[in-house]
Amino acid sequence: MNASRRLAAASVAAALAACAHPAARAAPATARPAPPSASAASPSSPDAMALEVGRLVNEHRVRVGCHPLLWDSAAARAAQAHTDDMVRRGYFAHESPEGRNVGNRLHDAGGTWRGVAENIASGQRTAQGVVQSWLDSPGHRQNIENCLYTRQGVGHRANVWTHVFYNVGL
């Protein structure tokens, strides 16, 4: 399959996935390249394993012909908030008990997006383990390999993981 057909197929698949959402408007987000190593994490930034997930996902994306995702503070805030909420309240779902989804959370965190998706996982003890489990799942893999996404953020706590992907809206 040529690159443009693969890009189109990935885009359609991600749009059909339960964890992908259509366009909406929100406030601007701040992006920066993914940190080169997880050792740069501080108490106020994502933990080392969250940063390692971002790095591993980018390695995989480059292998399949996509650009690396930029680490995005709004996506990271949305991902961490959802992870913290799931751990604190003892649920595991893309929607909160009140029905809030990744699009709502990214908007609340200050992200402007046209397309957004989210991968969640529970029980994996390492960044490598969670990335591999997502790559083994067709819907999660489609989100990782969707070349239209340009930004990412990861949340992690108590072996619960949230990965938010999006492309910037206007």
Coordinates of C-alpha atoms in Angstrom, one line a residue:
M1 CA 0.0 0.0 0.0
N2 CA 1.5 3.4 -1.0
A3 CA 2.0 6.1 1.7
S4 CA -0.9 8.2 0.7
R5 CA -3.3 5.3 0.7
R6 CA -2.0 4.2 4.1
L7 CA -2.4 7.7 5.4
A8 CA -6.0 7.8 4.2
A9 CA -6.7 4.4 5.6
A10 CA -5.2 5.2 9.0
S11 CA -7.2 8.5 9.1
V12 CA -10.5 6.7 8.3
A13 CA -9.8 3.9 10.8
A14 CA -8.9 6.4 13.6
A15 CA -12.1 8.4 12.9
L16 CA -14.2 5.2 13.2
A17 CA -12.5 4.1 16.4
A18 CA -14.5 4.6 19.6
C19 CA -11.7 6.7 21.1
A20 CA -11.4 9.2 18.2
H21 CA -13.5 12.3 18.0
P22 CA -14.3 14.9 15.3
A23 CA -13.3 18.5 15.2
A24 CA -14.2 21.1 17.8
R25 CA -12.8 24.5 18.9
A26 CA -10.7 25.3 22.0
A27 CA -8.0 27.6 23.2
P28 CA -4.4 27.3 21.8
A29 CA -1.9 24.8 23.1
T30 CA 1.8 24.9 23.6
A31 CA 3.9 22.3 21.8
R32 CA 7.6 21.4 22.0
P33 CA 9.5 18.5 20.6
A34 CA 9.4 15.3 22.7
P35 CA 12.1 15.3 25.3
P36 CA 15.2 13.3 24.2
S37 CA 15.2 11.2 27.4
A38 CA 12.9 10.4 30.2
S39 CA 15.5 11.4 32.8
A40 CA 14.5 15.1 32.2
A41 CA 11.2 14.7 34.1
S42 CA 10.8 16.8 37.2
P43 CA 8.0 16.7 39.8
S44 CA 6.0 19.2 37.9
S45 CA 6.4 17.5 34.5
P46 CA 5.3 14.1 33.3
D47 CA 6.9 11.1 35.0
A48 CA 9.8 9.3 33.3
M49 CA 7.6 6.4 32.1
A50 CA 5.1 8.8 30.5
L51 CA 8.0 10.5 28.6
E52 CA 9.4 7.1 27.6
V53 CA 6.0 6.1 26.1
G54 CA 6.2 9.2 24.0
R55 CA 9.7 8.4 22.9
L56 CA 8.8 4.8 22.0
V57 CA 5.7 5.8 20.1
N58 CA 7.8 8.2 18.1
E59 CA 10.3 5.5 17.3
H60 CA 7.5 3.3 16.0
R61 CA 5.9 6.1 14.0
V62 CA 9.1 6.9 12.2
R63 CA 9.5 3.2 11.4
V64 CA 6.1 3.2 9.7
G65 CA 6.7 6.4 7.8
C66 CA 5.0 9.0 10.1
H67 CA 6.6 12.1 11.5
P68 CA 7.3 12.1 15.3
L69 CA 4.7 13.6 17.5
L70 CA 5.5 16.8 19.3
W71 CA 5.1 16.6 23.1
D72 CA 2.2 18.9 24.0
S73 CA 1.5 20.4 27.4
A74 CA -2.2 20.5 26.9
A75 CA -2.4 16.9 25.8
A76 CA -0.2 15.8 28.7
R77 CA -2.4 17.7 31.2
A78 CA -5.5 16.1 29.7
A79 CA -4.0 12.6 29.7
Q80 CA -2.7 13.0 33.3
A81 CA -6.0 14.4 34.6
H82 CA -7.9 11.4 33.1
T83 CA -5.4 8.9 34.5
D84 CA -5.6 10.5 37.9
D85 CA -9.4 10.6 37.8
M86 CA -9.6 6.9 36.8
V87 CA -7.3 5.9 39.6
R88 CA -8.9 8.1 42.2
R89 CA -12.5 7.0 41.4
G90 CA -11.8 3.4 40.4
Y91 CA -13.1 3.3 36.9
F92 CA -11.5 2.4 33.5
A93 CA -13.1 4.0 30.4
H94 CA -12.6 6.6 27.7
E95 CA -15.6 8.5 29.2
S96 CA -15.8 9.7 32.8
P97 CA -18.9 8.7 34.8
E98 CA -20.3 12.1 33.9
G99 CA -19.8 11.4 30.1
R100 CA -16.8 13.6 29.5
N101 CA -14.5 12.4 26.8
V102 CA -11.0 13.1 25.5
G103 CA -12.2 16.0 23.4
N104 CA -13.8 17.6 26.4
R105 CA -10.6 17.0 28.5
L106 CA -8.3 18.4 25.8
H107 CA -10.5 21.5 25.4
D108 CA -10.4 22.0 29.2
A109 CA -6.6 21.7 29.2
G110 CA -6.3 24.4 26.5
G111 CA -5.9 22.3 23.3
T112 CA -7.1 23.5 19.9
W113 CA -7.8 20.4 17.8
R114 CA -9.4 19.2 14.6
G115 CA -9.0 15.5 15.3
V116 CA -8.3 13.8 18.7
A117 CA -7.9 10.2 19.9
E118 CA -7.0 8.5 23.1
N119 CA -5.5 5.2 24.1
I120 CA -5.9 3.9 27.7
A121 CA -4.4 0.9 29.4
S122 CA -4.2 -0.6 32.8
G123 CA -1.9 -3.1 34.4
Q124 CA 1.3 -2.7 32.3
R125 CA 4.3 -2.0 34.5
T126 CA 6.6 -0.5 32.0
A127 CA 6.5 2.0 29.1
Q128 CA 7.6 -0.8 26.7
G129 CA 4.8 -3.0 28.0
V130 CA 2.1 -0.5 27.5
V131 CA 3.3 0.5 24.0
Q132 CA 3.5 -3.1 23.0
S133 CA 0.0 -3.9 24.2
W134 CA -1.3 -0.9 22.2
L135 CA 0.6 -2.1 19.1
D136 CA -1.0 -5.5 19.6
S137 CA -4.5 -4.0 19.5
P138 CA -5.7 -2.9 16.1
G139 CA -7.7 0.2 17.2
H140 CA -4.9 1.4 19.5
R141 CA -2.3 0.8 16.8
Q142 CA -4.3 2.8 14.3
N143 CA -4.2 5.8 16.6
I144 CA -0.4 5.4 17.0
E145 CA 0.1 5.0 13.3
N146 CA -2.3 7.8 12.2
C147 CA 0.1 10.2 10.4
L148 CA -2.4 13.0 10.6
Y149 CA -1.8 13.4 14.4
T150 CA 0.9 15.8 15.2
R151 CA 0.9 16.2 19.0
Q152 CA 0.9 13.9 22.0
G153 CA 0.8 13.8 25.8
V154 CA 0.8 10.8 28.2
G155 CA -0.5 10.4 31.7
H156 CA 0.7 7.6 34.1
R157 CA -0.1 6.6 37.7
A158 CA -0.4 3.3 39.4
N159 CA 0.0 1.3 36.2
V160 CA -2.9 3.2 34.5
W161 CA -2.0 4.9 31.3
T162 CA -3.6 7.5 29.1
H163 CA -2.2 8.6 25.7
V164 CA -3.8 11.6 24.0
F165 CA -3.1 12.3 20.3
Y166 CA -4.4 15.3 18.2
N167 CA -3.8 17.5 15.3
V168 CA -4.1 21.3 15.7
G169 CA -7.3 23.0 14.8
L170 CA -7.8 26.5 13.5

